[in-house]
Amino acid sequence: MSNRIQAAEALLRLKAGNSQYVHANTYNGDVSSAIRSNTAKNGQFPYAIVIACSDSRVIPEIIFSAGMGELFTIRVAGNVIDRHQLGSIEYAVSHLKSPLVVVLGHTHCGAVAATIAGEGDSHIQSITDKIHKAIGNETDDFTAASLNVKYAVAEILDAFRHDGLEEEQVVGAVYDIETGEVYWN
């Protein structure tokens, strides 16, 4: 399977996959031995890059009904962006030719909640400090998650503004962990 599609088509696939997930009780992504063998022999061709939170309830492949080799997933608490995430995005865009970058926040995010509560010490503070820049004094869970996503999208666009990554290739979304729905920013 080749991923040589445009960002708009990749976004439509993600939206359709989320709709399928919301209305299903089983996982529909291809994780068969045939796809494992195919990706081992022919490589990966992910149609989207998803920067998601490390939260165990947020699994992009399941949320978007994607199979093995379809998403290039980067996970970090609070879906914050730093040099490591930017390097991973650059790799997937330039080497794997992934046409779409999605920053996926979610409701009931522990990192966002810690930021709102003014918590976070030691290594966690590097995450909460970054989220605080994004959300300011916002206390509403969904709004804070959305602001955090928008901040990360802006960081990605700024980092790649001279590398040909267009605005329509970087989108934000918030996953509602209660309903399973993804709301696109």
mmCIF file of N, CA, C and O in Angstrom, residues 17-99:
data_model
loop_
_atom_site.group_PDB
_atom_site.id
_atom_site.type_symbol
_atom_site.label_atom_id
_atom_site.label_comp_id
_atom_site.label_asym_id
_atom_site.label_seq_id
_atom_site.Cartn_x
_atom_site.Cartn_y
_atom_site.Cartn_z
ATOM 1 N N GLY A 17 -12.281 7.015 9.616
ATOM 2 C CA GLY A 17 -11.820 6.003 10.571
ATOM 3 C C GLY A 17 -12.335 6.273 11.967
ATOM 4 O O GLY A 17 -12.739 5.356 12.687
ATOM 5 N N ASN A 18 -12.351 7.555 12.386
ATOM 6 C CA ASN A 18 -12.872 7.879 13.711
ATOM 7 C C ASN A 18 -14.360 7.594 13.779
ATOM 8 O O ASN A 18 -14.852 7.057 14.774
ATOM 9 N N SER A 19 -15.090 7.912 12.726
ATOM 10 C CA SER A 19 -16.523 7.629 12.702
ATOM 11 C C SER A 19 -16.763 6.122 12.825
ATOM 12 O O SER A 19 -17.644 5.676 13.571
ATOM 13 N N GLN A 20 -15.978 5.357 12.127
ATOM 14 C CA GLN A 20 -16.096 3.897 12.189
ATOM 15 C C GLN A 20 -15.813 3.414 13.616
ATOM 16 O O GLN A 20 -16.537 2.572 14.156
ATOM 17 N N TYR A 21 -14.776 3.963 14.253
ATOM 18 C CA TYR A 21 -14.417 3.597 15.620
ATOM 19 C C TYR A 21 -15.526 3.939 16.606
ATOM 20 O O TYR A 21 -15.887 3.124 17.463
ATOM 21 N N VAL A 22 -16.095 5.145 16.497
ATOM 22 C CA VAL A 22 -17.133 5.590 17.424
ATOM 23 C C VAL A 22 -18.338 4.657 17.367
ATOM 24 O O VAL A 22 -18.975 4.398 18.387
ATOM 25 N N HIS A 23 -18.643 4.122 16.203
ATOM 26 C CA HIS A 23 -19.838 3.300 16.032
ATOM 27 C C HIS A 23 -19.569 1.797 16.088
ATOM 28 O O HIS A 23 -20.482 0.999 15.890
ATOM 29 N N ALA A 24 -18.346 1.410 16.375
ATOM 30 C CA ALA A 24 -17.996 -0.011 16.389
ATOM 31 C C ALA A 24 -17.642 -0.465 17.802
ATOM 32 O O ALA A 24 -17.334 0.347 18.665
ATOM 33 N N ASN A 25 -17.657 -1.750 17.997
ATOM 34 C CA ASN A 25 -17.228 -2.323 19.271
ATOM 35 C C ASN A 25 -15.974 -3.171 19.105
ATOM 36 O O ASN A 25 -15.546 -3.827 20.041
ATOM 37 N N THR A 26 -15.434 -3.180 17.913
ATOM 38 C CA THR A 26 -14.224 -3.950 17.651
ATOM 39 C C THR A 26 -13.240 -3.075 16.887
ATOM 40 O O THR A 26 -13.594 -2.053 16.311
ATOM 41 N N TYR A 27 -12.004 -3.515 16.863
ATOM 42 C CA TYR A 27 -10.944 -2.801 16.160
ATOM 43 C C TYR A 27 -10.866 -3.316 14.729
ATOM 44 O O TYR A 27 -10.813 -4.520 14.503
ATOM 45 N N ASN A 28 -10.849 -2.393 13.772
ATOM 46 C CA ASN A 28 -10.889 -2.782 12.366
ATOM 47 C C ASN A 28 -9.577 -2.591 11.623
ATOM 48 O O ASN A 28 -9.515 -2.813 10.429
ATOM 49 N N GLY A 29 -8.528 -2.140 12.291
ATOM 50 C CA GLY A 29 -7.247 -1.938 11.620
ATOM 51 C C GLY A 29 -6.588 -3.261 11.276
ATOM 52 O O GLY A 29 -6.756 -4.264 11.965
ATOM 53 N N ASP A 30 -5.849 -3.268 10.196
ATOM 54 C CA ASP A 30 -5.183 -4.482 9.721
ATOM 55 C C ASP A 30 -3.875 -4.697 10.482
ATOM 56 O O ASP A 30 -2.932 -3.916 10.350
ATOM 57 N N VAL A 31 -3.837 -5.743 11.282
ATOM 58 C CA VAL A 31 -2.626 -6.128 12.005
ATOM 59 C C VAL A 31 -2.266 -7.581 11.669
ATOM 60 O O VAL A 31 -1.621 -8.271 12.443
ATOM 61 N N SER A 32 -2.675 -8.011 10.496
ATOM 62 C CA SER A 32 -2.496 -9.399 10.065
ATOM 63 C C SER A 32 -1.032 -9.739 9.820
ATOM 64 O O SER A 32 -0.180 -8.867 9.665
ATOM 65 N N SER A 33 -0.760 -11.025 9.735
ATOM 66 C CA SER A 33 0.599 -11.465 9.424
ATOM 67 C C SER A 33 0.992 -11.004 8.020
ATOM 68 O O SER A 33 2.158 -10.718 7.759
ATOM 69 N N ALA A 34 0.016 -10.896 7.129
ATOM 70 C CA ALA A 34 0.304 -10.435 5.762
ATOM 71 C C ALA A 34 0.798 -8.988 5.769
ATOM 72 O O ALA A 34 1.763 -8.657 5.072
ATOM 73 N N ILE A 35 0.163 -8.101 6.558
ATOM 74 C CA ILE A 35 0.597 -6.711 6.589
ATOM 75 C C ILE A 35 1.936 -6.589 7.314
ATOM 76 O O ILE A 35 2.782 -5.775 6.942
ATOM 77 N N ARG A 36 2.152 -7.409 8.335
ATOM 78 C CA ARG A 36 3.460 -7.388 9.017
ATOM 79 C C ARG A 36 4.556 -7.789 8.040
ATOM 80 O O ARG A 36 5.604 -7.155 7.961
ATOM 81 N N SER A 37 4.302 -8.816 7.275
ATOM 82 C CA SER A 37 5.280 -9.280 6.287
ATOM 83 C C SER A 37 5.507 -8.220 5.202
ATOM 84 O O SER A 37 6.647 -7.936 4.817
ATOM 85 N N ASN A 38 4.417 -7.618 4.734
ATOM 86 C CA ASN A 38 4.506 -6.598 3.692
ATOM 87 C C ASN A 38 5.324 -5.393 4.154
ATOM 88 O O ASN A 38 6.188 -4.898 3.430
ATOM 89 N N THR A 39 5.041 -4.905 5.369
ATOM 90 C CA THR A 39 5.777 -3.734 5.849
ATOM 91 C C THR A 39 7.233 -4.071 6.162
ATOM 92 O O THR A 39 8.100 -3.222 6.022
ATOM 93 N N ALA A 40 7.490 -5.320 6.559
ATOM 94 C CA ALA A 40 8.871 -5.723 6.801
ATOM 95 C C ALA A 40 9.672 -5.741 5.500
ATOM 96 O O ALA A 40 10.828 -5.320 5.454
ATOM 97 N N LYS A 41 9.042 -6.211 4.436
ATOM 98 C CA LYS A 41 9.710 -6.316 3.142
ATOM 99 C C LYS A 41 9.745 -4.993 2.378
ATOM 100 O O LYS A 41 10.739 -4.662 1.741
ATOM 101 N N ASN A 42 8.641 -4.252 2.411
ATOM 102 C CA ASN A 42 8.493 -3.069 1.561
ATOM 103 C C ASN A 42 8.568 -1.736 2.290
ATOM 104 O O ASN A 42 8.476 -0.686 1.661
ATOM 105 N N GLY A 43 8.668 -1.758 3.602
ATOM 106 C CA GLY A 43 8.742 -0.520 4.373
ATOM 107 C C GLY A 43 7.382 0.009 4.762
ATOM 108 O O GLY A 43 6.348 -0.593 4.492
ATOM 109 N N GLN A 44 7.408 1.154 5.398
ATOM 110 C CA GLN A 44 6.173 1.777 5.863
ATOM 111 C C GLN A 44 5.819 2.979 5.003
ATOM 112 O O GLN A 44 6.689 3.667 4.508
ATOM 113 N N PHE A 45 4.533 3.190 4.840
ATOM 114 C CA PHE A 45 4.027 4.317 4.064
ATOM 115 C C PHE A 45 2.867 4.973 4.813
ATOM 116 O O PHE A 45 1.735 4.941 4.353
ATOM 117 N N PRO A 46 3.137 5.543 5.983
ATOM 118 C CA PRO A 46 2.047 6.130 6.769
ATOM 119 C C PRO A 46 1.431 7.337 6.068
ATOM 120 O O PRO A 46 2.136 8.208 5.578
ATOM 121 N N TYR A 47 0.114 7.359 6.029
ATOM 122 C CA TYR A 47 -0.578 8.471 5.368
ATOM 123 C C TYR A 47 -0.732 9.679 6.281
ATOM 124 O O TYR A 47 -1.123 10.748 5.826
ATOM 125 N N ALA A 48 -0.428 9.520 7.576
ATOM 126 C CA ALA A 48 -0.493 10.649 8.496
ATOM 127 C C ALA A 48 0.484 10.459 9.641
ATOM 128 O O ALA A 48 0.796 9.326 10.029
ATOM 129 N N ILE A 49 0.959 11.578 10.150
ATOM 130 C CA ILE A 49 1.787 11.632 11.350
ATOM 131 C C ILE A 49 0.859 12.124 12.451
ATOM 132 O O ILE A 49 0.181 13.145 12.283
ATOM 133 N N VAL A 50 0.820 11.425 13.576
ATOM 134 C CA VAL A 50 -0.038 11.839 14.683
ATOM 135 C C VAL A 50 0.819 12.049 15.916
ATOM 136 O O VAL A 50 1.493 11.119 16.373
ATOM 137 N N ILE A 51 0.824 13.277 16.422
ATOM 138 C CA ILE A 51 1.496 13.581 17.682
ATOM 139 C C ILE A 51 0.416 13.539 18.741
ATOM 140 O O ILE A 51 -0.497 14.366 18.757
ATOM 141 N N ALA A 52 0.490 12.539 19.606
ATOM 142 C CA ALA A 52 -0.549 12.314 20.603
ATOM 143 C C ALA A 52 0.059 12.262 21.994
ATOM 144 O O ALA A 52 1.267 12.094 22.160
ATOM 145 N N CYS A 53 -0.798 12.364 22.974
ATOM 146 C CA CYS A 53 -0.397 12.239 24.366
ATOM 147 C C CYS A 53 -0.024 10.783 24.655
ATOM 148 O O CYS A 53 -0.522 9.864 24.018
ATOM 149 N N SER A 54 0.801 10.595 25.658
ATOM 150 C CA SER A 54 1.196 9.249 26.083
ATOM 151 C C SER A 54 0.109 8.522 26.857
ATOM 152 O O SER A 54 0.251 7.341 27.167
ATOM 153 N N ASP A 55 -0.960 9.207 27.181
ATOM 154 C CA ASP A 55 -2.065 8.649 27.956
ATOM 155 C C ASP A 55 -2.499 7.299 27.378
ATOM 156 O O ASP A 55 -2.727 7.174 26.172
ATOM 157 N N SER A 56 -2.622 6.298 28.240
ATOM 158 C CA SER A 56 -2.940 4.940 27.787
ATOM 159 C C SER A 56 -4.338 4.812 27.196
ATOM 160 O O SER A 56 -4.651 3.806 26.550
ATOM 161 N N ARG A 57 -5.179 5.832 27.363
ATOM 162 C CA ARG A 57 -6.533 5.803 26.805
ATOM 163 C C ARG A 57 -6.592 6.402 25.411
ATOM 164 O O ARG A 57 -7.649 6.389 24.772
ATOM 165 N N VAL A 58 -5.469 6.925 24.945
ATOM 166 C CA VAL A 58 -5.409 7.614 23.649
ATOM 167 C C VAL A 58 -4.510 6.798 22.725
ATOM 168 O O VAL A 58 -3.284 6.894 22.777
ATOM 169 N N ILE A 59 -5.131 5.986 21.871
ATOM 170 C CA ILE A 59 -4.384 5.106 20.975
ATOM 171 C C ILE A 59 -4.774 5.468 19.542
ATOM 172 O O ILE A 59 -5.809 5.027 19.035
ATOM 173 N N PRO A 60 -3.959 6.303 18.876
ATOM 174 C CA PRO A 60 -4.337 6.816 17.556
ATOM 175 C C PRO A 60 -4.745 5.745 16.544
ATOM 176 O O PRO A 60 -5.704 5.929 15.804
ATOM 177 N N GLU A 61 -4.033 4.639 16.492
ATOM 178 C CA GLU A 61 -4.371 3.607 15.517
ATOM 179 C C GLU A 61 -5.793 3.097 15.723
ATOM 180 O O GLU A 61 -6.509 2.823 14.755
ATOM 181 N N ILE A 62 -6.207 2.979 16.962
ATOM 182 C CA ILE A 62 -7.560 2.514 17.250
ATOM 183 C C ILE A 62 -8.567 3.633 17.010
ATOM 184 O O ILE A 62 -9.607 3.427 16.375
ATOM 185 N N ILE A 63 -8.257 4.844 17.497
ATOM 186 C CA ILE A 63 -9.165 5.988 17.355
ATOM 187 C C ILE A 63 -9.501 6.255 15.890
ATOM 188 O O ILE A 63 -10.608 6.657 15.557
ATOM 189 N N PHE A 64 -8.530 6.021 14.993
ATOM 190 C CA PHE A 64 -8.735 6.284 13.571
ATOM 191 C C PHE A 64 -8.913 5.010 12.750
ATOM 192 O O PHE A 64 -8.847 5.043 11.524
ATOM 193 N N SER A 65 -9.124 3.883 13.405
ATOM 194 C CA SER A 65 -9.331 2.594 12.730
ATOM 195 C C SER A 65 -8.246 2.324 11.695
ATOM 196 O O SER A 65 -8.518 1.892 10.577
ATOM 197 N N ALA A 66 -7.017 2.599 12.078
ATOM 198 C CA ALA A 66 -5.882 2.435 11.163
ATOM 199 C C ALA A 66 -5.141 1.133 11.462
ATOM 200 O O ALA A 66 -5.104 0.670 12.606
ATOM 201 N N GLY A 67 -4.560 0.580 10.437
ATOM 202 C CA GLY A 67 -3.800 -0.644 10.591
ATOM 203 C C GLY A 67 -2.310 -0.371 10.681
ATOM 204 O O GLY A 67 -1.846 0.773 10.646
ATOM 205 N N MET A 68 -1.572 -1.444 10.771
ATOM 206 C CA MET A 68 -0.121 -1.365 10.856
ATOM 207 C C MET A 68 0.441 -0.663 9.625
ATOM 208 O O MET A 68 0.032 -0.934 8.500
ATOM 209 N N GLY A 69 1.339 0.275 9.852
ATOM 210 C CA GLY A 69 2.001 0.980 8.764
ATOM 211 C C GLY A 69 1.239 2.178 8.216
ATOM 212 O O GLY A 69 1.719 2.852 7.314
ATOM 213 N N GLU A 70 0.041 2.465 8.757
ATOM 214 C CA GLU A 70 -0.763 3.560 8.218
ATOM 215 C C GLU A 70 -0.542 4.900 8.922
ATOM 216 O O GLU A 70 -0.743 5.945 8.323
ATOM 217 N N LEU A 71 -0.175 4.854 10.207
ATOM 218 C CA LEU A 71 0.079 6.084 10.955
ATOM 219 C C LEU A 71 1.487 6.067 11.517
ATOM 220 O O LEU A 71 1.962 5.045 11.990
ATOM 221 N N PHE A 72 2.130 7.222 11.487
ATOM 222 C CA PHE A 72 3.432 7.409 12.128
ATOM 223 C C PHE A 72 3.117 8.156 13.416
ATOM 224 O O PHE A 72 2.821 9.347 13.396
ATOM 225 N N THR A 73 3.124 7.432 14.531
ATOM 226 C CA THR A 73 2.653 7.983 15.784
ATOM 227 C C THR A 73 3.809 8.391 16.687
ATOM 228 O O THR A 73 4.725 7.615 16.924
ATOM 229 N N ILE A 74 3.713 9.621 17.184
ATOM 230 C CA ILE A 74 4.686 10.181 18.123
ATOM 231 C C ILE A 74 3.905 10.463 19.393
ATOM 232 O O ILE A 74 2.936 11.211 19.366
ATOM 233 N N ARG A 75 4.325 9.864 20.507
ATOM 234 C CA ARG A 75 3.574 10.054 21.746
ATOM 235 C C ARG A 75 4.455 10.672 22.815
ATOM 236 O O ARG A 75 5.566 10.213 23.051
ATOM 237 N N VAL A 76 3.899 11.701 23.450
ATOM 238 C CA VAL A 76 4.585 12.388 24.542
ATOM 239 C C VAL A 76 3.519 13.002 25.442
ATOM 240 O O VAL A 76 2.497 13.489 24.951
ATOM 241 N N ALA A 77 3.739 12.972 26.746
ATOM 242 C CA ALA A 77 2.757 13.518 27.686
ATOM 243 C C ALA A 77 2.383 14.946 27.292
ATOM 244 O O ALA A 77 3.240 15.769 26.991
ATOM 245 N N GLY A 78 1.093 15.199 27.257
ATOM 246 C CA GLY A 78 0.594 16.532 26.932
ATOM 247 C C GLY A 78 0.742 16.914 25.474
ATOM 248 O O GLY A 78 0.522 18.063 25.109
ATOM 249 N N ASN A 79 1.101 15.968 24.614
ATOM 250 C CA ASN A 79 1.344 16.197 23.192
ATOM 251 C C ASN A 79 2.111 17.496 22.941
ATOM 252 O O ASN A 79 1.801 18.266 22.040
ATOM 253 N N VAL A 80 3.150 17.719 23.778
ATOM 254 C CA VAL A 80 3.986 18.909 23.622
ATOM 255 C C VAL A 80 5.039 18.666 22.544
ATOM 256 O O VAL A 80 5.377 17.533 22.227
ATOM 257 N N ILE A 81 5.534 19.756 21.997
ATOM 258 C CA ILE A 81 6.503 19.674 20.906
ATOM 259 C C ILE A 81 7.869 20.158 21.391
ATOM 260 O O ILE A 81 7.980 21.203 22.036
ATOM 261 N N ASP A 82 8.893 19.381 21.093
ATOM 262 C CA ASP A 82 10.270 19.822 21.306
ATOM 263 C C ASP A 82 11.112 19.304 20.136
ATOM 264 O O ASP A 82 10.569 18.815 19.141
ATOM 265 N N ARG A 83 12.398 19.413 20.249
ATOM 266 C CA ARG A 83 13.296 19.023 19.147
ATOM 267 C C ARG A 83 13.136 17.555 18.753
ATOM 268 O O ARG A 83 13.264 17.211 17.582
ATOM 269 N N HIS A 84 12.880 16.690 19.712
ATOM 270 C CA HIS A 84 12.729 15.270 19.398
ATOM 271 C C HIS A 84 11.493 15.026 18.531
ATOM 272 O O HIS A 84 11.544 14.275 17.553
ATOM 273 N N GLN A 85 10.396 15.655 18.892
ATOM 274 C CA GLN A 85 9.182 15.503 18.097
ATOM 275 C C GLN A 85 9.375 16.132 16.716
ATOM 276 O O GLN A 85 8.954 15.556 15.713
ATOM 277 N N LEU A 86 10.010 17.301 16.671
ATOM 278 C CA LEU A 86 10.260 17.947 15.380
ATOM 279 C C LEU A 86 11.144 17.072 14.488
ATOM 280 O O LEU A 86 10.904 16.960 13.287
ATOM 281 N N GLY A 87 12.141 16.434 15.078
ATOM 282 C CA GLY A 87 12.999 15.526 14.311
ATOM 283 C C GLY A 87 12.229 14.333 13.772
ATOM 284 O O GLY A 87 12.427 13.907 12.630
ATOM 285 N N SER A 88 11.321 13.809 14.574
ATOM 286 C CA SER A 88 10.498 12.687 14.133
ATOM 287 C C SER A 88 9.544 13.098 13.016
ATOM 288 O O SER A 88 9.344 12.356 12.048
ATOM 289 N N ILE A 89 8.959 14.289 13.148
ATOM 290 C CA ILE A 89 8.078 14.812 12.096
ATOM 291 C C ILE A 89 8.877 14.986 10.807
ATOM 292 O O ILE A 89 8.427 14.581 9.727
ATOM 293 N N GLU A 90 10.043 15.599 10.918
ATOM 294 C CA GLU A 90 10.886 15.826 9.736
ATOM 295 C C GLU A 90 11.204 14.511 9.034
ATOM 296 O O GLU A 90 11.138 14.417 7.808
ATOM 297 N N TYR A 91 11.533 13.488 9.804
ATOM 298 C CA TYR A 91 11.826 12.182 9.223
ATOM 299 C C TYR A 91 10.616 11.643 8.447
ATOM 300 O O TYR A 91 10.737 11.212 7.299
ATOM 301 N N ALA A 92 9.448 11.682 9.090
ATOM 302 C CA ALA A 92 8.254 11.116 8.451
ATOM 303 C C ALA A 92 7.837 11.902 7.210
ATOM 304 O O ALA A 92 7.392 11.318 6.229
ATOM 305 N N VAL A 93 8.000 13.224 7.242
ATOM 306 C CA VAL A 93 7.642 14.051 6.082
ATOM 307 C C VAL A 93 8.647 13.855 4.957
ATOM 308 O O VAL A 93 8.276 13.609 3.811
ATOM 309 N N SER A 94 9.935 13.952 5.282
ATOM 310 C CA SER A 94 10.941 13.939 4.213
ATOM 311 C C SER A 94 11.298 12.540 3.715
ATOM 312 O O SER A 94 11.516 12.363 2.525
ATOM 313 N N HIS A 95 11.333 11.556 4.598
ATOM 314 C CA HIS A 95 11.752 10.218 4.172
ATOM 315 C C HIS A 95 10.579 9.291 3.854
ATOM 316 O O HIS A 95 10.667 8.477 2.939
ATOM 317 N N LEU A 96 9.504 9.415 4.629
ATOM 318 C CA LEU A 96 8.360 8.524 4.408
ATOM 319 C C LEU A 96 7.276 9.162 3.556
ATOM 320 O O LEU A 96 6.331 8.506 3.160
ATOM 321 N N LYS A 97 7.421 10.473 3.301
ATOM 322 C CA LYS A 97 6.487 11.242 2.461
ATOM 323 C C LYS A 97 5.067 11.283 3.017
ATOM 324 O O LYS A 97 4.088 11.310 2.276
ATOM 325 N N SER A 98 4.944 11.299 4.339
ATOM 326 C CA SER A 98 3.626 11.431 4.968
ATOM 327 C C SER A 98 3.088 12.827 4.682
ATOM 328 O O SER A 98 3.751 13.810 4.970
ATOM 329 N N PRO A 99 1.859 12.929 4.150
ATOM 330 C CA PRO A 99 1.348 14.218 3.706
ATOM 331 C C PRO A 99 0.645 15.062 4.768
ATOM 332 O O PRO A 99 0.333 16.218 4.526
#
